[in-house]
Coordinates of C-alpha atoms in Angstrom, one line a residue:
M1 CA 151.2 87.5 97.9
E2 CA 149.8 90.9 98.9
T3 CA 152.0 93.9 98.6
A4 CA 151.8 97.0 100.8
S5 CA 149.9 98.9 98.0
T6 CA 147.2 96.2 97.6
A7 CA 146.8 95.1 101.2
R8 CA 143.3 95.8 102.7
P9 CA 143.3 99.0 104.8
S10 CA 143.4 98.5 108.6
L11 CA 140.3 99.0 110.7
I12 CA 141.7 102.2 112.1
T13 CA 142.4 103.5 108.6
R14 CA 138.9 102.6 107.4
L15 CA 137.3 104.2 110.5
F16 CA 139.0 107.6 110.1
R17 CA 139.2 107.8 106.4
L18 CA 137.1 110.9 105.5
S19 CA 134.7 109.2 103.1
D20 CA 131.1 110.2 102.6
Q21 CA 130.0 107.7 105.3
T22 CA 132.5 109.3 107.7
H23 CA 131.2 112.7 106.9
Y24 CA 127.6 111.5 107.4
A25 CA 128.4 109.9 110.7
I26 CA 130.1 113.1 112.0
K27 CA 127.1 115.1 111.0
V28 CA 124.6 112.8 112.7
A29 CA 126.8 112.6 115.9
L30 CA 127.1 116.3 116.1
A31 CA 123.4 116.9 115.6
V32 CA 122.5 114.4 118.3
T33 CA 125.1 115.9 120.7
L34 CA 123.6 119.4 120.1
A35 CA 120.1 118.0 120.5
Y36 CA 121.0 117.1 124.1
L37 CA 123.3 120.0 125.1
I38 CA 121.3 123.0 123.8
P39 CA 118.1 122.0 125.7
F40 CA 120.2 121.2 128.8
A41 CA 121.8 124.6 128.7
L42 CA 118.4 126.4 128.2
G43 CA 116.5 124.3 130.7
W44 CA 114.2 122.7 128.2
Q45 CA 112.4 119.4 128.7
W46 CA 112.3 116.4 126.4
A47 CA 115.8 116.7 125.0
S48 CA 115.6 113.0 124.2
T49 CA 112.7 113.6 121.8
A50 CA 114.9 115.9 119.7
A51 CA 117.8 113.4 119.8
I52 CA 115.5 110.5 118.7
T53 CA 114.1 112.7 115.9
V54 CA 117.6 113.2 114.6
I55 CA 118.4 109.5 114.8
V56 CA 115.2 108.5 113.0
I57 CA 115.8 111.1 110.2
A58 CA 119.4 109.9 109.9
A59 CA 118.2 106.3 109.3
S60 CA 116.7 107.5 106.0
H61 CA 120.1 107.5 104.2
S62 CA 119.6 111.1 103.0
M63 CA 123.2 112.4 102.8
G64 CA 122.1 115.2 100.5
E65 CA 120.1 117.7 102.6
S66 CA 118.5 121.0 101.8
L67 CA 116.6 123.8 103.6
F68 CA 113.6 122.9 101.5
K69 CA 113.7 119.3 102.7
G70 CA 114.0 120.5 106.3
F71 CA 111.1 122.8 105.8
L72 CA 109.0 119.9 104.6
R73 CA 110.0 117.8 107.6
I74 CA 109.0 120.6 109.9
T75 CA 105.7 121.0 108.1
G76 CA 105.1 117.3 108.5
T77 CA 105.8 117.6 112.2
L78 CA 103.4 120.5 112.6
I79 CA 100.7 118.7 110.6
G80 CA 101.1 115.7 112.9
A81 CA 101.0 117.9 116.0
V82 CA 97.9 119.8 114.9
L83 CA 96.0 116.7 113.9
G84 CA 97.1 114.8 117.1
I85 CA 96.1 117.7 119.5
A86 CA 92.9 118.5 117.6
L87 CA 91.8 114.8 117.6
I88 CA 92.3 114.6 121.4
A89 CA 90.4 117.9 122.0
W90 CA 87.6 116.6 119.7
L91 CA 87.3 113.2 121.4
P92 CA 88.5 113.7 125.0
Q93 CA 86.2 111.0 126.4
E94 CA 85.7 108.8 123.4
R95 CA 88.9 106.7 123.7
A96 CA 87.9 103.9 121.4
L97 CA 86.8 106.2 118.6
Y98 CA 89.9 108.4 119.1
L99 CA 92.2 105.3 118.8
L100 CA 90.3 104.1 115.7
I101 CA 90.6 107.4 113.9
L102 CA 94.2 107.8 115.0
S103 CA 95.1 104.4 113.7
G104 CA 93.5 105.3 110.3
L105 CA 95.5 108.6 110.1
V106 CA 98.8 107.0 111.1
T107 CA 98.3 104.2 108.6
L108 CA 97.5 106.7 105.9
F109 CA 100.6 108.8 106.5
L110 CA 102.8 105.7 106.7
Y111 CA 101.3 104.3 103.6
L112 CA 102.3 107.5 101.8
G113 CA 105.7 106.9 103.3
Y114 CA 105.9 103.4 101.8
A115 CA 104.7 104.6 98.4
Y116 CA 106.8 107.8 98.2
Q117 CA 110.0 107.4 96.3
G118 CA 111.9 110.2 98.2
D119 CA 112.4 111.3 101.8
K120 CA 110.0 109.1 103.8
T121 CA 110.7 110.9 107.1
I122 CA 108.4 113.7 106.1
F123 CA 105.4 111.3 106.4
M124 CA 107.0 109.3 109.3
L125 CA 107.4 112.4 111.4
S126 CA 103.7 113.4 110.8
A127 CA 102.6 109.9 112.0
M128 CA 105.1 109.8 114.9
T129 CA 104.1 113.3 116.2
M130 CA 100.4 112.4 116.1
M131 CA 101.2 109.5 118.5
I132 CA 103.8 111.4 120.6
V133 CA 101.3 114.1 121.7
F134 CA 99.0 111.5 123.2
Q135 CA 99.7 111.1 126.9
G136 CA 98.3 107.6 127.2
G137 CA 94.9 108.8 128.3
K138 CA 95.9 111.7 130.5
T139 CA 94.2 115.0 129.9
D140 CA 96.0 117.3 132.4
G141 CA 98.3 119.7 130.7
L142 CA 97.6 118.1 127.4
F143 CA 98.0 121.2 125.3
L144 CA 101.4 122.2 126.8
Y145 CA 102.5 118.6 126.7
G146 CA 101.7 118.3 123.0
V147 CA 103.3 121.6 122.2
N148 CA 106.5 120.8 124.1
R149 CA 106.9 117.4 122.4
A150 CA 106.1 118.8 118.9
T151 CA 108.5 121.7 119.5
M152 CA 111.3 119.4 120.4
T153 CA 110.6 117.2 117.4
A154 CA 110.8 120.2 115.2
F155 CA 114.0 121.3 117.0
G156 CA 115.6 118.0 116.1
V157 CA 114.6 118.4 112.5
I158 CA 116.1 121.9 112.4
L159 CA 119.3 120.8 114.0
F160 CA 119.8 117.9 111.6
T161 CA 119.0 120.1 108.6
L162 CA 121.4 122.9 109.6
V163 CA 124.3 120.6 110.5
S164 CA 123.8 118.6 107.2
I165 CA 123.8 121.6 104.8
Y166 CA 126.5 123.7 106.5
L167 CA 129.0 121.0 107.5
W168 CA 130.7 119.6 104.4
P169 CA 128.0 121.0 102.0
F170 CA 129.9 119.7 99.0
G171 CA 131.3 116.2 98.4
S172 CA 128.7 114.5 100.6
H173 CA 125.7 114.9 98.4
T174 CA 125.9 111.4 96.9
K175 CA 122.9 109.7 98.2
V176 CA 123.4 106.3 99.7
R177 CA 121.2 104.1 97.5
D178 CA 118.3 102.4 99.4
E179 CA 118.0 99.1 97.6
V180 CA 114.3 98.8 98.2
T181 CA 113.0 102.3 97.7
D182 CA 115.5 104.0 95.4
T183 CA 113.9 102.3 92.4
G184 CA 114.8 104.4 89.4
I185 CA 111.1 104.9 88.4
P186 CA 110.2 107.3 85.6
K187 CA 110.9 110.9 86.3
G188 CA 107.9 112.6 88.0
A189 CA 106.5 109.3 89.4
K190 CA 106.9 110.3 93.1
F191 CA 104.3 107.8 94.4
L192 CA 103.8 104.1 93.6
L193 CA 100.3 104.0 95.1
F194 CA 99.3 100.6 93.7
D195 CA 102.4 98.6 94.5
P196 CA 101.2 95.6 96.5
D197 CA 104.1 95.7 98.9
H198 CA 103.1 99.2 99.9
L199 CA 99.5 98.2 100.4
L200 CA 100.5 95.1 102.4
G201 CA 103.0 97.2 104.4
A202 CA 100.2 99.6 105.3
L203 CA 98.0 96.7 106.4
V204 CA 100.8 95.3 108.5
T205 CA 101.3 98.7 110.1
F206 CA 97.6 98.9 111.0
L207 CA 97.8 95.5 112.6
I208 CA 100.9 96.4 114.5
F209 CA 99.2 99.6 115.8
W210 CA 96.3 97.7 117.2
T211 CA 98.2 94.8 118.6
A212 CA 100.5 97.2 120.5
T213 CA 97.4 99.2 121.5
L214 CA 95.6 96.2 122.9
A215 CA 98.8 95.1 124.7
W216 CA 99.0 98.6 126.2
I217 CA 95.3 98.5 127.3
W218 CA 95.3 95.0 128.8
F219 CA 98.8 94.8 130.3
N220 CA 99.9 98.5 130.8
P221 CA 103.6 97.6 130.2
P222 CA 106.5 99.9 131.2
G223 CA 106.6 102.8 128.8
G224 CA 102.8 102.8 128.3
F225 CA 101.7 104.2 124.9
Y226 CA 105.4 104.6 123.7
L227 CA 105.1 100.9 122.9
V228 CA 102.5 101.8 120.2
T229 CA 104.4 104.8 119.0
L230 CA 107.8 103.1 118.5
A231 CA 106.4 99.8 117.1
T232 CA 104.2 101.6 114.6
A233 CA 106.7 104.3 113.5
I234 CA 109.7 102.1 113.2
S235 CA 107.7 99.5 111.1
L236 CA 108.3 101.8 108.1
Y237 CA 111.9 100.7 108.2
T238 CA 111.4 97.0 109.0
V239 CA 108.3 95.7 107.1
F240 CA 109.3 93.8 104.0
S241 CA 112.9 95.1 104.4
P242 CA 115.9 92.9 103.4
I243 CA 118.2 95.1 105.4
A244 CA 116.4 96.0 108.7
H245 CA 114.9 92.6 109.5
P246 CA 113.6 92.6 113.1
S247 CA 115.6 89.5 114.0
L248 CA 118.8 91.3 113.0
M249 CA 117.7 94.4 114.8
I250 CA 117.1 92.4 118.0
A251 CA 120.6 91.1 117.8
V252 CA 122.0 94.5 117.1
Y253 CA 120.0 96.1 119.9
T254 CA 121.3 93.4 122.3
L255 CA 124.8 94.5 121.6
S256 CA 123.8 98.1 122.0
F257 CA 122.2 97.2 125.3
L258 CA 125.4 95.5 126.6
F259 CA 127.4 98.6 125.8
S260 CA 124.7 100.9 127.2
T261 CA 124.7 99.0 130.5
L262 CA 128.4 99.3 130.8
A263 CA 128.2 103.0 130.0
Y264 CA 125.3 103.5 132.4
I265 CA 127.2 102.0 135.3
F266 CA 130.8 102.9 134.6
I267 CA 130.8 106.0 132.4
L268 CA 127.8 108.3 132.9
P269 CA 128.2 108.6 136.8
H270 CA 131.7 110.0 136.3
L271 CA 130.8 112.6 133.7
H272 CA 130.7 115.9 135.7
Q273 CA 131.6 118.3 132.9
V274 CA 129.7 119.2 129.7
I275 CA 132.7 118.3 127.6
G276 CA 132.7 114.8 128.9
L277 CA 129.1 114.3 128.2
A278 CA 129.5 115.8 124.7
L279 CA 132.4 113.6 123.9
F280 CA 130.5 110.5 125.1
L281 CA 127.4 111.3 123.0
F282 CA 129.4 112.1 119.9
V283 CA 131.6 109.0 120.0
Y284 CA 128.6 106.7 120.7
V285 CA 126.5 108.0 117.8
W286 CA 129.5 108.4 115.4
L287 CA 130.6 104.8 115.9
A288 CA 127.0 103.5 115.3
F289 CA 126.6 105.4 112.0
R290 CA 130.2 104.9 110.9
L291 CA 130.3 101.1 111.3
F292 CA 126.8 100.1 110.3
Q293 CA 124.2 100.9 107.7
P294 CA 121.8 103.7 108.8
E295 CA 118.8 101.3 109.4
V296 CA 121.0 99.2 111.7
A297 CA 122.6 102.2 113.3
L298 CA 119.2 103.4 114.2
F299 CA 118.7 100.6 116.7
I300 CA 122.2 101.0 118.1
A301 CA 121.8 104.8 118.7
M302 CA 118.4 104.1 120.3
G303 CA 120.5 102.8 123.3
L304 CA 120.8 106.5 124.3
S305 CA 117.1 106.5 125.1
V306 CA 117.5 103.5 127.5
M307 CA 120.1 105.5 129.4
N308 CA 117.5 108.3 130.0
I309 CA 120.1 111.1 129.9
Q310 CA 118.8 114.2 131.6
N311 CA 120.0 117.6 132.8
Q312 CA 119.7 116.4 136.4
M313 CA 120.7 112.7 136.2
T314 CA 119.1 110.2 138.6
Y315 CA 120.3 106.6 138.4
N316 CA 117.5 104.2 138.8
F317 CA 118.3 100.7 137.6
G318 CA 114.6 99.7 137.8
L319 CA 113.7 102.6 135.4
Y320 CA 116.6 101.5 133.2
L321 CA 115.2 98.0 133.0
N322 CA 111.7 99.4 132.2
F323 CA 113.1 101.2 129.2
L324 CA 115.0 98.1 128.2
F325 CA 111.8 96.1 128.3
L326 CA 110.0 98.7 126.2
F327 CA 112.5 98.4 123.4
Y328 CA 112.5 94.6 123.4
A329 CA 108.7 94.5 123.5
F330 CA 108.2 96.6 120.4
M331 CA 111.0 94.8 118.5
F332 CA 109.6 91.4 119.3
L333 CA 106.2 92.8 118.1
L334 CA 107.8 93.8 114.8
L335 CA 109.5 90.3 114.6
L336 CA 106.0 88.6 115.0
F337 CA 104.6 90.6 112.1
A338 CA 107.6 89.8 109.9
Y339 CA 106.0 86.3 109.6
V340 CA 102.3 86.9 110.4
P341 CA 100.1 87.3 108.4
F342 CA 102.6 87.8 105.5
S343 CA 106.0 86.2 105.7
S344 CA 109.0 88.3 104.7
R345 CA 111.4 85.4 104.4
P346 CA 113.7 85.9 101.3
E347 CA 112.4 82.8 99.6
T348 CA 108.8 83.8 100.1
M349 CA 109.5 87.3 98.8
V350 CA 111.3 85.8 95.8
L351 CA 108.2 83.8 94.9
R352 CA 105.9 86.8 95.6
T353 CA 108.0 89.1 93.5
L354 CA 108.3 86.7 90.6
G355 CA 104.5 86.3 90.5
R356 CA 104.0 90.1 90.6
F357 CA 106.5 90.7 87.8
E358 CA 104.7 88.1 85.6
R359 CA 101.3 89.8 86.3
L360 CA 102.7 93.3 85.5
A361 CA 104.4 92.0 82.3
N362 CA 101.1 90.3 81.1
R363 CA 99.3 93.6 81.7
I364 CA 101.9 95.5 79.6
L365 CA 101.9 93.0 76.8
S366 CA 98.0 92.7 76.7
P367 CA 96.0 95.1 74.4
A368 CA 94.8 98.2 76.1
A369 CA 91.6 99.3 74.3
T370 CA 89.7 101.1 77.1
P371 CA 90.8 104.0 79.3
W372 CA 90.7 101.8 82.3
Q373 CA 93.1 99.3 80.7
R374 CA 95.4 102.1 79.6
F375 CA 95.5 103.4 83.1
W376 CA 96.5 100.1 84.6
R377 CA 99.0 99.5 81.8
K378 CA 100.7 102.8 82.6
E379 CA 100.8 101.9 86.3
A380 CA 102.2 98.5 85.5
Q381 CA 105.0 100.3 83.5
K382 CA 105.8 102.4 86.6
M383 CA 106.0 99.3 88.9
L384 CA 107.9 97.0 86.5
L385 CA 111.4 98.3 87.1
P386 CA 111.0 98.6 90.9
T387 CA 109.7 95.0 91.0
A388 CA 112.7 93.8 89.0
Q389 CA 115.1 95.5 91.3
K390 CA 113.3 94.0 94.4
L391 CA 113.6 90.6 92.7
Q392 CA 117.4 91.1 92.5
I393 CA 117.7 92.1 96.1
W394 CA 115.6 89.1 97.5
I395 CA 117.5 86.6 95.2
A396 CA 120.8 87.9 96.7
K397 CA 119.4 87.5 100.3
T398 CA 118.1 83.9 99.7
N399 CA 120.1 80.9 100.9
W400 CA 119.9 78.8 97.7
E401 CA 122.0 76.0 99.1
W402 CA 119.2 75.2 101.6
F403 CA 116.9 74.4 98.6
G404 CA 119.5 72.7 96.5
L405 CA 119.2 75.3 93.7
K406 CA 121.7 77.2 91.7
K407 CA 121.7 80.9 92.6
E408 CA 123.2 81.9 89.2
R409 CA 120.1 80.7 87.3
F410 CA 117.8 83.0 89.3
E411 CA 120.3 85.9 89.1
Q412 CA 120.4 85.6 85.3
A413 CA 116.6 85.6 85.1
A414 CA 116.5 88.7 87.3
A415 CA 119.1 90.4 85.1
E416 CA 116.9 89.7 82.1
C417 CA 113.9 91.2 83.9
L418 CA 115.8 94.3 84.7
E419 CA 117.0 94.8 81.2
A420 CA 113.5 94.3 79.8
S421 CA 112.0 96.7 82.4
V422 CA 114.4 99.4 81.4
E423 CA 113.5 99.0 77.7
C424 CA 109.8 99.2 78.6
L425 CA 110.4 102.5 80.3
Q426 CA 112.3 103.8 77.3
A427 CA 109.5 102.6 75.0
S428 CA 112.0 100.7 72.9
D429 CA 110.8 98.8 69.8
T430 CA 112.4 95.6 71.1
A431 CA 110.8 95.9 74.6
P432 CA 107.8 93.6 73.9
T433 CA 110.1 90.9 72.5
K434 CA 112.5 91.1 75.4
L435 CA 109.7 91.1 77.9
A436 CA 108.1 88.1 76.3
A437 CA 111.5 86.3 76.3
C438 CA 111.9 87.2 80.0
M439 CA 108.5 85.8 80.8
K440 CA 109.5 82.5 79.1
T441 CA 112.6 82.3 81.2
L442 CA 110.7 82.9 84.4
R443 CA 108.3 80.1 83.7
T444 CA 111.2 77.6 83.4
L445 CA 112.7 78.5 86.8
P446 CA 112.6 75.6 89.3
K447 CA 110.2 77.2 91.9
E448 CA 108.9 74.0 93.4
P449 CA 111.6 73.6 96.1
L450 CA 110.9 77.1 97.3
Q451 CA 107.2 76.4 97.5
A452 CA 107.6 73.0 99.1
H453 CA 110.5 73.4 101.5
G454 CA 110.3 77.0 102.5
R455 CA 111.2 77.7 106.1
F456 CA 108.9 79.4 108.6

C-alpha cells in the first residue's frame, strides 16, 4: 500500500515543479512570446519566422546555451542567406539549374547536420535560410524579401540565445541526452562522416527535396515553396529517428490542430490587449515543451503558424485551412519516406544495425597493414560505440512479441556490444577478445523471424 511519501506526484505537481525541463519550457515559451511581441511593437514583418526559428532551435534539446553557440547559429543563418540570395541573383532565369544547385547545397548542409555530434541547428538554419529566401519564383523585391526573412531568422536566434543564457544560467546546463546523436564518441571526433545512417539520411533528404519540389511545380499547393522548405528542413529530425517518427508526429499535430482550431475561433478573436496575447502564446508553447519531448513539442508548437498570428489580425478560415493542408502535406511526405526507399521500422533498423556492427567489428579485428586499412580501421573505431548505442535504442523500440522472440536475449547482446565498444575506444588489452566474443553472440541471435515476418 502506497504511503503519502511514496505516492506518485500529481499532474499539477509535476507540471509546476521547477525541474530542468520546466526551466527549459519557460525559456522557450518566453523567447517565442518575445519573438512575436517585439516585431509587433516595432512594426516589423515576418514575426512568425522568428518564432518558428526559436521553436526549431528548441527542438534540438540544447539546454546548455552560450553566446558562442548563438554566434555560430547567426553565422549559419547569414551563410544560408548569402548563398540563397547569391544563387538567385546568379540564376534568375535558370530555374531548373537553380533548384538543382540549391538541392545539392541544402543536402550538403543537412548531411553535415546528420554527421555532426553537436548542435545540429547551425547547419539546419543554413539550409533552411537558403530555402526561405526563395520566393517561389518571384523576382520582384527579391533582395529586400531575402534580407527581411534572414533578419527575422537571425532575430529568433538572438532571442533564444539571450533568454537561455541569462534566465536560470546555472542549474539548467545538463543537456538532455539525444539517444541517437549524443553518442559518446572519442573526444575531438566532431563528425562521423562515414556513418551509413548519415549518408542514407542525406540521400533521403535529397529525395524529399525533389519530391516536394515536383509537387510544388505540378500542383502548386497552398503554401507554395514552403512545402519544400518545411519537409526538407524538418527531415533532419525525423529521418531514421526512433523518437520523432512521422506517424507519431501526424497524430501529435492532429491534436495540436484541434486545439489550434478552438483557439482560432474562441480565444484569438477576444484578445484585444497585449497582455492577453502574450499570456496565450506563453502558455501554449510552455505546455508543449513541458509535457512532451522537444522533437514532439516542435510539431505541437508549429500550430502557432497555422493560426497566422499578425499585428493586424484578419480571420480567414479558408487561409487557415490552407496552412493546415500545408502542414499535413509535408508530414505525409515525410511519412512516405520513412518507408521508401529505406524502411525505418524498428525491426528493420535492428537488422541493419546488427549487420553494420558486425562489419565494423570485422574491420577492427582484421590486420591493418596499409595506410588505407589503418584509416578505415580508425573510422570503424569511431563508429563502433555509436552503432552499439543505436542498437540498444532500436531493440527497445521493437515489438518483440509480434515476432515471438524474447527481448531480453537481444538486450543482453546489445549490452555486450556496448561493453566491447567502450573497451575498444580505451584500447584495452582485452578489447579484441571481448569483441570477438560479442561477434559470436550476435551470430547466434534468431534473426530469421525479423527477416521473414517484418511488417511494412
